[in-house]
């Protein structure tokens, strides 16, 4: 752990703190339909034109049911739009490599994945997607799934801030203003920065280069349908193949990397994602990408304080997120720096740590920080392979997603996920002192607690349910490349990542089968909307409540005590729910590793 690593961590934390307030203030103006920004002169005519085309009255707000209905209608239509493009991409323009349309199950999985801000990829982007599919079908969702997440968070905050109100905003106004005034302007500047660092941006056909030293590799033999041929023992039949050329991928990468990171989408133009030098060229671009992942999630806590007129509460929520971020990062960094004791017995120096699956450009520190950041948020972009982390190093990103990614979290999703735990924490505190729980002057009643718990329980149910199904199914076991607890962790991570709308993976799992594609598709769909619908119902309930004056028995929701109480609630609820599954996966794998067993 070199001094420059500590310096980089301090710079990262400092930059995150510095942008939280100004970006939060700007977001507060964007989320106010009557708010003014410095971009009004340019974008106001476009905003008004959009309302005219959609036939939306921006002055008319919606109750939670109408808000939810608008979100679901928009999501369903956009998902169908993406599915059709992916199935028919061969006939569409900007397909220089003449890629065929995706199989029905893969198109379904991918459309759901990008709709839900998950960006799970059962394919390699550079070998599957045309430029048109990347630029239109997928980037369309990168913007609007991010905008939808922020809109839901804004609706919930309005529900908390308002009283005796039947409305929580207008979905069409929210998604329009978020896209035009927040996401698009930042992404234009961001893309230009990435180009300056060496990220490519073109419409060229892929380049084929002749390698200096041809290599002989062993590859599986496939039949006419592309399926692997096996021998009598069930093992794959292999054949030698000489590799004398290399395909250098081209395309409009920088413009898509910008919204991929800022919108916490995470889907890579390349299969190697942010480990590829065309997506993440330099350590500086790596630093800015990590910062952009948490930027909006961090700023939304300031918006929470501003909107509820209780800035201390906003900073308390931010501090709780920050404490859990640091704890997870230090555990991951320590585990990867300590390395694998089995490797050390073979002569690898302990100081070298675990470099398996990591880019030498970034090393252990930046790989651990990136892995922690991307799973604190619902991003899923990776600059290293989580499947190659040590058991405890891999446990950190897995547990981050299991908590609902509330540690700053995805754009919007992190804040509304954390507010679930705020309600639960307030409810538990009320039970302990024998009082009706109160949150910012509103009584938390049975209906509110039911909605908050439903939003969390459905996440746990689908993660554990789908994992259990895969564990006892031939198709689930057939996708594994590792045995024992690590194989279980691969399946657990996949369904956790899908339900948590993260999209990263323990990449040893072969998930491009119709069973995995379909089950993961429903896993992602339920994880997104099974959580959002109860939250919007909670927003509607809170908006209708009256404000009651504080008393000596009212629990303060700011300060050190509530910060620690909130952190404890997140960890306790997460541990009680997922500890048995974690014990069967990364925890037992860690102890077996210490005794010389690998999987």
Short mmCIF file of C-alpha atoms in Angstrom, two decimals, residues 122-593:
data_model
loop_
_atom_site.label_atom_id
_atom_site.label_comp_id
_atom_site.label_asym_id
_atom_site.label_seq_id
_atom_site.Cartn_x
_atom_site.Cartn_y
_atom_site.Cartn_z
CA UNK A 122 -24.54 -12.27 -22.44
CA UNK A 123 -22.58 -11.32 -25.56
CA UNK A 124 -19.42 -9.55 -26.68
CA UNK A 125 -20.37 -6.10 -27.97
CA UNK A 126 -17.71 -5.85 -30.64
CA UNK A 127 -18.64 -9.27 -32.10
CA UNK A 128 -22.43 -9.09 -31.81
CA UNK A 129 -23.83 -5.54 -32.05
CA UNK A 130 -23.93 -3.31 -35.11
CA UNK A 131 -23.06 0.35 -34.69
CA UNK A 132 -26.74 1.18 -35.16
CA UNK A 133 -27.75 -1.18 -32.36
CA UNK A 134 -25.08 0.24 -30.07
CA UNK A 135 -25.87 3.89 -30.86
CA UNK A 136 -29.66 3.77 -31.08
CA UNK A 137 -31.14 0.76 -29.31
CA UNK A 138 -28.72 0.60 -26.39
CA UNK A 139 -27.74 4.23 -25.88
CA UNK A 140 -31.42 5.21 -26.01
CA UNK A 141 -31.91 3.15 -22.85
CA UNK A 142 -28.67 4.37 -21.32
CA UNK A 143 -30.17 7.85 -21.23
CA UNK A 144 -33.77 7.06 -20.43
CA UNK A 145 -33.24 4.28 -17.88
CA UNK A 146 -30.94 6.65 -15.99
CA UNK A 147 -33.48 9.47 -16.29
CA UNK A 148 -36.26 7.17 -15.07
CA UNK A 149 -34.25 6.21 -11.99
CA UNK A 150 -33.63 9.86 -11.11
CA UNK A 151 -37.31 10.63 -11.74
CA UNK A 152 -38.44 7.94 -9.28
CA UNK A 153 -36.02 9.25 -6.65
CA UNK A 154 -37.34 12.78 -7.25
CA UNK A 155 -40.94 11.57 -6.87
CA UNK A 156 -40.12 9.84 -3.57
CA UNK A 157 -38.32 12.94 -2.23
CA UNK A 158 -41.34 15.05 -3.19
CA UNK A 159 -43.55 12.63 -1.30
CA UNK A 160 -41.38 13.07 1.78
CA UNK A 161 -41.20 16.86 1.45
CA UNK A 162 -44.86 17.58 0.67
CA UNK A 163 -47.84 17.30 2.99
CA UNK A 164 -51.58 16.94 2.36
CA UNK A 165 -50.80 16.59 -1.34
CA UNK A 166 -52.27 14.14 -3.85
CA UNK A 167 -49.49 14.55 -6.42
CA UNK A 168 -45.79 13.68 -6.63
CA UNK A 169 -44.82 15.38 -9.91
CA UNK A 170 -45.20 14.65 -13.61
CA UNK A 171 -43.23 11.72 -15.04
CA UNK A 172 -43.03 13.17 -18.56
CA UNK A 173 -41.72 16.50 -17.29
CA UNK A 174 -39.19 14.82 -15.01
CA UNK A 175 -37.74 12.53 -17.65
CA UNK A 176 -37.60 15.33 -20.24
CA UNK A 177 -35.85 17.84 -17.99
CA UNK A 178 -33.41 15.25 -16.59
CA UNK A 179 -32.38 14.17 -20.08
CA UNK A 180 -32.10 17.64 -21.61
CA UNK A 181 -30.68 19.65 -18.74
CA UNK A 182 -28.60 17.09 -16.84
CA UNK A 183 -27.51 14.03 -18.77
CA UNK A 184 -27.02 15.36 -22.31
CA UNK A 185 -24.92 18.47 -21.50
CA UNK A 186 -22.57 16.62 -19.16
CA UNK A 187 -22.18 13.71 -21.59
CA UNK A 188 -21.19 16.00 -24.46
CA UNK A 189 -18.36 17.48 -22.42
CA UNK A 190 -17.50 14.08 -20.96
CA UNK A 191 -17.24 12.43 -24.39
CA UNK A 192 -14.87 15.15 -25.62
CA UNK A 193 -12.70 14.57 -22.56
CA UNK A 194 -12.57 10.83 -23.26
CA UNK A 195 -11.55 11.49 -26.87
CA UNK A 196 -8.73 13.71 -25.57
CA UNK A 197 -7.50 10.77 -23.49
CA UNK A 198 -7.44 8.38 -26.46
CA UNK A 199 -10.95 6.89 -26.47
CA UNK A 200 -11.94 6.27 -30.11
CA UNK A 201 -14.92 7.91 -31.82
CA UNK A 202 -15.48 6.97 -35.46
CA UNK A 203 -17.73 5.02 -37.83
CA UNK A 204 -14.98 2.96 -39.46
CA UNK A 205 -15.04 -0.72 -40.24
CA UNK A 206 -12.96 -2.91 -37.95
CA UNK A 207 -9.25 -2.99 -38.81
CA UNK A 208 -7.43 -6.30 -39.37
CA UNK A 209 -3.75 -6.28 -38.43
CA UNK A 210 -1.10 -8.96 -38.95
CA UNK A 211 0.59 -9.94 -35.69
CA UNK A 212 4.39 -9.99 -35.44
CA UNK A 213 4.51 -13.39 -33.76
CA UNK A 214 1.71 -15.84 -34.72
CA UNK A 215 0.40 -17.90 -31.82
CA UNK A 216 -1.01 -21.42 -31.68
CA UNK A 217 -4.04 -21.74 -29.42
CA UNK A 218 -6.30 -24.62 -28.48
CA UNK A 219 -9.99 -24.03 -29.24
CA UNK A 220 -13.13 -26.20 -28.88
CA UNK A 221 -14.43 -28.03 -31.95
CA UNK A 222 -18.00 -26.99 -32.85
CA UNK A 223 -20.67 -28.58 -35.02
CA UNK A 224 -22.66 -26.95 -37.81
CA UNK A 225 -24.95 -25.30 -35.26
CA UNK A 226 -22.06 -23.78 -33.32
CA UNK A 227 -22.38 -26.19 -30.37
CA UNK A 228 -19.28 -27.62 -28.71
CA UNK A 229 -18.42 -31.22 -29.67
CA UNK A 230 -17.75 -33.52 -26.69
CA UNK A 231 -16.05 -36.90 -26.40
CA UNK A 232 -17.29 -40.03 -24.65
CA UNK A 233 -16.36 -38.63 -21.23
CA UNK A 234 -18.29 -35.41 -21.82
CA UNK A 235 -15.17 -33.25 -22.22
CA UNK A 236 -14.92 -30.75 -25.03
CA UNK A 237 -12.97 -31.87 -28.12
CA UNK A 238 -10.14 -29.40 -28.74
CA UNK A 239 -8.13 -28.55 -31.84
CA UNK A 240 -5.12 -26.32 -32.47
CA UNK A 241 -5.56 -23.07 -34.36
CA UNK A 242 -2.88 -20.65 -35.55
CA UNK A 243 -3.66 -16.98 -34.84
CA UNK A 244 -1.83 -14.71 -37.27
CA UNK A 245 -4.15 -11.68 -37.37
CA UNK A 246 -5.83 -9.43 -34.87
CA UNK A 247 -9.09 -7.53 -35.27
CA UNK A 248 -8.93 -3.96 -33.96
CA UNK A 249 -12.42 -2.78 -33.17
CA UNK A 250 -13.59 0.64 -34.37
CA UNK A 251 -16.73 2.61 -33.60
CA UNK A 252 -18.31 5.55 -31.74
CA UNK A 253 -17.02 4.48 -28.33
CA UNK A 254 -16.40 7.75 -26.45
CA UNK A 255 -19.96 9.06 -26.82
CA UNK A 256 -21.31 5.85 -25.35
CA UNK A 257 -18.78 5.60 -22.55
CA UNK A 258 -19.89 8.98 -21.25
CA UNK A 259 -23.51 8.00 -20.58
CA UNK A 260 -22.44 4.48 -19.66
CA UNK A 261 -20.56 5.85 -16.63
CA UNK A 262 -22.55 8.98 -15.77
CA UNK A 263 -25.86 7.10 -16.01
CA UNK A 264 -24.45 4.10 -14.08
CA UNK A 265 -25.41 1.83 -16.97
CA UNK A 266 -22.13 -0.07 -17.30
CA UNK A 267 -22.62 -1.92 -20.57
CA UNK A 268 -19.39 -2.09 -22.55
CA UNK A 269 -18.97 -1.35 -26.25
CA UNK A 270 -16.21 -3.97 -25.97
CA UNK A 271 -16.47 -7.30 -24.17
CA UNK A 272 -13.53 -6.32 -21.93
CA UNK A 273 -15.49 -3.24 -20.83
CA UNK A 274 -13.47 -0.55 -19.02
CA UNK A 275 -10.40 -2.79 -19.01
CA UNK A 276 -10.12 -2.18 -22.79
CA UNK A 277 -7.74 0.68 -23.70
CA UNK A 278 -10.22 2.07 -26.25
CA UNK A 279 -12.84 2.45 -23.50
CA UNK A 280 -10.54 3.47 -20.66
CA UNK A 281 -7.23 4.68 -22.11
CA UNK A 282 -5.36 6.23 -19.16
CA UNK A 283 -5.21 6.31 -15.35
CA UNK A 284 -6.72 9.81 -15.52
CA UNK A 285 -9.69 8.57 -17.57
CA UNK A 286 -10.02 5.74 -15.05
CA UNK A 287 -10.16 8.24 -12.17
CA UNK A 288 -12.77 10.42 -13.90
CA UNK A 289 -14.87 7.39 -14.83
CA UNK A 290 -14.93 6.25 -11.19
CA UNK A 291 -15.84 9.77 -10.09
CA UNK A 292 -18.64 10.06 -12.64
CA UNK A 293 -20.18 6.78 -11.48
CA UNK A 294 -20.92 8.19 -8.01
CA UNK A 295 -21.37 11.86 -8.97
CA UNK A 296 -25.16 12.03 -9.43
CA UNK A 297 -25.88 9.52 -6.65
CA UNK A 298 -23.84 11.62 -4.23
CA UNK A 299 -25.42 14.90 -5.37
CA UNK A 300 -28.95 13.54 -4.94
CA UNK A 301 -28.40 13.36 -1.17
CA UNK A 302 -27.89 17.12 -1.23
CA UNK A 303 -31.10 17.44 -3.25
CA UNK A 304 -32.84 15.41 -0.53
CA UNK A 305 -31.72 17.85 2.15
CA UNK A 306 -32.59 20.87 0.03
CA UNK A 307 -36.07 19.62 -0.89
CA UNK A 308 -36.99 18.58 2.66
CA UNK A 309 -35.49 21.78 4.12
CA UNK A 310 -33.28 19.67 6.34
CA UNK A 311 -29.78 19.78 4.91
CA UNK A 312 -28.34 18.00 7.93
CA UNK A 313 -30.48 14.99 7.08
CA UNK A 314 -29.14 14.99 3.53
CA UNK A 315 -25.55 15.03 4.77
CA UNK A 316 -26.37 12.31 7.32
CA UNK A 317 -27.56 10.02 4.53
CA UNK A 318 -24.41 10.91 2.56
CA UNK A 319 -22.19 10.11 5.56
CA UNK A 320 -23.84 6.72 6.09
CA UNK A 321 -23.20 5.89 2.44
CA UNK A 322 -19.60 7.09 2.71
CA UNK A 323 -18.84 4.98 5.81
CA UNK A 324 -20.03 1.82 4.05
CA UNK A 325 -18.13 2.77 0.90
CA UNK A 326 -14.85 3.08 2.82
CA UNK A 327 -15.41 -0.13 4.78
CA UNK A 328 -16.07 -2.14 1.63
CA UNK A 329 -13.16 -0.63 -0.25
CA UNK A 330 -10.64 -1.26 2.54
CA UNK A 331 -11.72 -4.90 2.84
CA UNK A 332 -11.48 -5.43 -0.93
CA UNK A 333 -8.12 -3.62 -1.14
CA UNK A 334 -6.70 -5.60 1.79
CA UNK A 335 -7.89 -8.94 0.37
CA UNK A 336 -6.45 -8.28 -3.09
CA UNK A 337 -3.21 -6.83 -1.71
CA UNK A 338 -2.76 -9.86 0.56
CA UNK A 339 -3.06 -12.16 -2.43
CA UNK A 340 -3.50 -15.90 -2.55
CA UNK A 341 -1.47 -17.90 0.02
CA UNK A 342 -1.31 -20.85 -2.37
CA UNK A 343 0.44 -18.67 -4.95
CA UNK A 344 2.80 -17.42 -2.27
CA UNK A 345 3.77 -20.99 -1.41
CA UNK A 346 4.72 -21.40 -5.07
CA UNK A 347 7.10 -18.46 -4.88
CA UNK A 348 4.93 -15.42 -5.62
CA UNK A 349 5.89 -12.62 -3.25
CA UNK A 350 3.15 -11.59 -0.83
CA UNK A 351 3.82 -7.96 -1.72
CA UNK A 352 2.73 -8.66 -5.32
CA UNK A 353 -0.84 -9.33 -4.19
CA UNK A 354 -3.44 -10.86 -6.48
CA UNK A 355 -2.90 -9.56 -10.02
CA UNK A 356 -4.95 -12.26 -11.73
CA UNK A 357 -7.61 -10.73 -13.96
CA UNK A 358 -6.31 -7.19 -13.50
CA UNK A 359 -4.95 -4.67 -15.98
CA UNK A 360 -1.28 -3.84 -15.26
CA UNK A 361 -2.12 -0.23 -16.21
CA UNK A 362 -4.35 0.02 -13.14
CA UNK A 363 -2.97 -2.52 -10.69
CA UNK A 364 -4.54 -3.75 -7.47
CA UNK A 365 -5.47 -0.41 -5.91
CA UNK A 366 -7.39 1.07 -8.84
CA UNK A 367 -8.96 -2.30 -9.64
CA UNK A 368 -10.21 -2.65 -6.05
CA UNK A 369 -11.46 0.93 -5.98
CA UNK A 370 -13.22 0.55 -9.34
CA UNK A 371 -14.84 -2.75 -8.28
CA UNK A 372 -16.12 -1.16 -5.07
CA UNK A 373 -17.39 1.98 -6.79
CA UNK A 374 -19.13 0.21 -9.66
CA UNK A 375 -21.03 -2.12 -7.30
CA UNK A 376 -21.80 0.62 -4.78
CA UNK A 377 -23.65 2.10 -7.73
CA UNK A 378 -25.82 0.08 -10.10
CA UNK A 379 -23.19 0.54 -12.78
CA UNK A 380 -21.52 -2.79 -13.47
CA UNK A 381 -18.69 -1.39 -15.61
CA UNK A 382 -15.43 -3.17 -14.76
CA UNK A 383 -11.73 -2.51 -15.30
CA UNK A 384 -10.82 -5.94 -13.91
CA UNK A 385 -12.49 -9.34 -13.76
CA UNK A 386 -14.34 -9.85 -10.47
CA UNK A 387 -14.31 -13.61 -11.05
CA UNK A 388 -10.53 -13.55 -10.49
CA UNK A 389 -10.68 -11.68 -7.18
CA UNK A 390 -9.84 -13.49 -3.95
CA UNK A 391 -12.92 -14.87 -2.15
CA UNK A 392 -13.15 -11.93 0.29
CA UNK A 393 -12.27 -9.45 -2.44
CA UNK A 394 -15.15 -10.83 -4.53
CA UNK A 395 -17.47 -10.82 -1.52
CA UNK A 396 -17.36 -7.01 -1.34
CA UNK A 397 -18.91 -6.25 -4.77
CA UNK A 398 -21.38 -9.09 -4.22
CA UNK A 399 -22.55 -7.76 -0.84
CA UNK A 400 -22.65 -4.19 -2.19
CA UNK A 401 -25.25 -5.27 -4.73
CA UNK A 402 -27.17 -7.33 -2.18
CA UNK A 403 -27.79 -4.27 -0.03
CA UNK A 404 -29.70 -2.77 -2.96
CA UNK A 405 -26.65 -0.74 -3.99
CA UNK A 406 -27.55 1.99 -1.54
CA UNK A 407 -23.94 3.14 -1.04
CA UNK A 408 -24.39 6.25 -3.22
CA UNK A 409 -25.93 3.81 -5.62
CA UNK A 410 -27.11 4.16 -9.17
CA UNK A 411 -28.56 7.40 -10.48
CA UNK A 412 -31.73 7.72 -8.45
CA UNK A 413 -31.75 4.05 -7.46
CA UNK A 414 -29.17 4.61 -4.72
CA UNK A 415 -31.17 7.35 -3.03
CA UNK A 416 -34.55 5.65 -3.19
CA UNK A 417 -32.93 2.38 -2.08
CA UNK A 418 -31.36 4.10 0.92
CA UNK A 419 -34.65 5.81 1.79
CA UNK A 420 -36.16 2.34 2.18
CA UNK A 421 -33.64 1.69 4.93
CA UNK A 422 -34.30 5.12 6.44
CA UNK A 423 -37.97 4.20 6.82
CA UNK A 424 -37.07 0.77 8.23
CA UNK A 425 -34.55 2.32 10.64
CA UNK A 426 -37.11 4.86 11.87
CA UNK A 427 -39.70 2.09 12.28
CA UNK A 428 -37.34 -0.12 14.31
CA UNK A 429 -36.38 2.82 16.52
CA UNK A 430 -40.06 3.56 17.15
CA UNK A 431 -40.69 -0.04 18.18
CA UNK A 432 -37.79 0.08 20.64
CA UNK A 433 -39.15 3.11 22.48
CA UNK A 434 -42.81 2.19 22.15
CA UNK A 435 -43.83 5.20 19.98
CA UNK A 436 -45.39 5.60 16.57
CA UNK A 437 -42.37 6.12 14.30
CA UNK A 438 -41.95 9.58 12.77
CA UNK A 439 -39.88 10.70 9.80
CA UNK A 440 -39.43 14.41 9.16
CA UNK A 441 -42.69 15.26 10.88
CA UNK A 442 -44.76 12.42 9.38
CA UNK A 443 -46.01 9.31 11.11
CA UNK A 444 -44.72 6.10 9.58
CA UNK A 445 -47.71 3.79 9.69
CA UNK A 446 -48.35 0.16 8.78
CA UNK A 447 -48.94 0.82 5.06
CA UNK A 448 -45.65 2.74 4.74
CA UNK A 449 -43.64 -0.01 6.44
CA UNK A 450 -45.29 -2.67 4.28
CA UNK A 451 -44.34 -0.84 1.08
CA UNK A 452 -40.75 -0.29 2.26
CA UNK A 453 -40.35 -3.93 3.29
CA UNK A 454 -42.01 -5.18 0.10
CA UNK A 455 -39.49 -3.24 -1.97
CA UNK A 456 -36.60 -4.90 -0.12
CA UNK A 457 -38.06 -8.38 0.36
CA UNK A 458 -38.88 -8.80 -3.33
CA UNK A 459 -35.20 -8.16 -4.11
CA UNK A 460 -34.09 -10.88 -1.68
CA UNK A 461 -36.78 -13.29 -2.84
CA UNK A 462 -35.87 -13.17 -6.52
CA UNK A 463 -32.10 -13.31 -5.88
CA UNK A 464 -32.26 -16.37 -3.65
CA UNK A 465 -35.14 -17.96 -5.56
CA UNK A 466 -33.55 -17.80 -9.01
CA UNK A 467 -30.16 -18.90 -7.61
CA UNK A 468 -31.72 -21.90 -5.92
CA UNK A 469 -33.51 -22.81 -9.16
CA UNK A 470 -30.27 -22.64 -11.15
CA UNK A 471 -28.43 -24.72 -8.53
CA UNK A 472 -30.78 -27.69 -8.91
CA UNK A 473 -31.26 -27.46 -12.68
CA UNK A 474 -29.09 -29.16 -15.31
CA UNK A 475 -29.06 -25.95 -17.41
CA UNK A 476 -27.85 -23.96 -14.40
CA UNK A 477 -24.98 -26.31 -13.63
CA UNK A 478 -24.04 -26.63 -17.31
CA UNK A 479 -23.12 -22.94 -17.42
CA UNK A 480 -20.47 -23.25 -14.72
CA UNK A 481 -16.75 -23.24 -15.46
CA UNK A 482 -15.83 -23.67 -11.79
CA UNK A 483 -16.87 -26.23 -9.20
CA UNK A 484 -17.57 -26.00 -5.49
CA UNK A 485 -18.31 -22.73 -3.68
CA UNK A 486 -16.86 -20.61 -6.46
CA UNK A 487 -19.29 -22.10 -8.97
CA UNK A 488 -22.12 -21.32 -6.55
CA UNK A 489 -20.80 -17.77 -6.21
CA UNK A 490 -20.92 -17.38 -10.00
CA UNK A 491 -24.63 -18.21 -10.08
CA UNK A 492 -25.38 -16.17 -6.94
CA UNK A 493 -23.52 -13.17 -8.38
CA UNK A 494 -25.40 -13.41 -11.70
CA UNK A 495 -28.86 -13.27 -10.16
CA UNK A 496 -27.77 -10.73 -7.56
CA UNK A 497 -26.36 -8.52 -10.30
CA UNK A 498 -29.53 -8.90 -12.36
CA UNK A 499 -31.98 -8.18 -9.54
CA UNK A 500 -29.82 -5.32 -8.27
CA UNK A 501 -29.67 -3.90 -11.82
CA UNK A 502 -25.88 -3.84 -11.71
CA UNK A 503 -24.80 -5.95 -14.69
CA UNK A 504 -21.29 -6.97 -13.62
CA UNK A 505 -20.54 -10.68 -13.35
CA UNK A 506 -18.29 -13.44 -12.16
CA UNK A 507 -17.41 -14.02 -15.78
CA UNK A 508 -16.71 -17.74 -15.44
CA UNK A 509 -20.44 -18.30 -15.94
CA UNK A 510 -21.62 -19.08 -19.48
CA UNK A 511 -25.00 -17.36 -19.38
CA UNK A 512 -25.79 -17.16 -23.11
CA UNK A 513 -28.32 -20.00 -23.14
CA UNK A 514 -32.06 -19.54 -23.50
CA UNK A 515 -32.66 -20.67 -19.90
CA UNK A 516 -30.17 -18.21 -18.40
CA UNK A 517 -31.18 -15.41 -20.77
CA UNK A 518 -34.88 -15.78 -19.96
CA UNK A 519 -34.49 -16.30 -16.20
CA UNK A 520 -32.05 -13.40 -15.90
CA UNK A 521 -34.40 -11.26 -17.98
CA UNK A 522 -37.27 -11.79 -15.54
CA UNK A 523 -34.83 -11.43 -12.65
CA UNK A 524 -33.85 -7.96 -13.91
CA UNK A 525 -37.42 -6.95 -14.67
CA UNK A 526 -38.70 -7.88 -11.20
CA UNK A 527 -35.66 -6.34 -9.54
CA UNK A 528 -36.34 -2.98 -11.18
CA UNK A 529 -40.10 -2.59 -11.22
CA UNK A 530 -40.89 -4.84 -8.25
CA UNK A 531 -38.97 -2.28 -6.21
CA UNK A 532 -40.11 0.90 -7.96
CA UNK A 533 -43.88 0.32 -7.75
CA UNK A 534 -44.00 -0.07 -3.93
CA UNK A 535 -41.70 2.95 -3.60
CA UNK A 536 -44.01 5.15 -5.66
CA UNK A 537 -46.91 3.90 -3.54
CA UNK A 538 -44.90 4.93 -0.48
CA UNK A 539 -44.28 8.34 -2.05
CA UNK A 540 -48.01 8.82 -2.59
CA UNK A 541 -48.77 7.83 1.00
CA UNK A 542 -46.17 10.18 2.47
CA UNK A 543 -47.30 13.09 0.30
CA UNK A 544 -50.84 12.83 1.69
CA UNK A 545 -49.78 12.93 5.35
CA UNK A 546 -50.00 15.93 7.63
CA UNK A 547 -46.97 17.40 9.35
CA UNK A 548 -47.00 16.88 13.12
CA UNK A 549 -44.83 18.94 15.50
CA UNK A 550 -41.69 17.35 16.89
CA UNK A 551 -41.65 16.27 20.55
CA UNK A 552 -39.08 15.02 23.02
CA UNK A 553 -39.71 11.48 21.80
CA UNK A 554 -39.10 12.26 18.12
CA UNK A 555 -36.07 10.47 16.68
CA UNK A 556 -33.64 12.98 15.12
CA UNK A 557 -32.77 11.85 11.60
CA UNK A 558 -29.49 13.74 11.47
CA UNK A 559 -26.25 13.53 13.39
CA UNK A 560 -23.87 10.77 14.46
CA UNK A 561 -26.42 8.61 16.26
CA UNK A 562 -28.77 8.30 13.29
CA UNK A 563 -25.85 7.81 10.91
CA UNK A 564 -24.63 4.79 12.87
CA UNK A 565 -28.20 3.56 13.31
CA UNK A 566 -28.78 3.71 9.56
CA UNK A 567 -25.50 1.96 8.75
CA UNK A 568 -26.34 -0.74 11.29
CA UNK A 569 -29.78 -1.24 9.77
CA UNK A 570 -28.37 -1.69 6.26
CA UNK A 571 -25.71 -4.15 7.39
CA UNK A 572 -27.97 -6.05 9.79
CA UNK A 573 -30.85 -6.48 7.35
CA UNK A 574 -28.44 -7.41 4.56
CA UNK A 575 -26.50 -9.85 6.76
CA UNK A 576 -29.61 -11.57 8.09
CA UNK A 577 -31.02 -11.98 4.59
CA UNK A 578 -27.97 -13.05 2.62
CA UNK A 579 -25.43 -14.38 5.15
CA UNK A 580 -26.40 -18.06 4.62
CA UNK A 581 -25.89 -17.72 0.86
CA UNK A 582 -22.60 -15.84 1.33
CA UNK A 583 -21.44 -18.52 3.77
CA UNK A 584 -21.94 -21.19 1.09
CA UNK A 585 -20.05 -19.14 -1.47
CA UNK A 586 -17.17 -16.69 -0.88
CA UNK A 587 -16.86 -17.20 2.88
CA UNK A 588 -16.36 -20.97 2.78
CA UNK A 589 -14.16 -20.54 -0.32
CA UNK A 590 -11.91 -18.22 1.69
CA UNK A 591 -11.36 -20.80 4.43
CA UNK A 592 -10.80 -23.57 1.90
CA UNK A 593 -8.24 -21.37 0.13
#
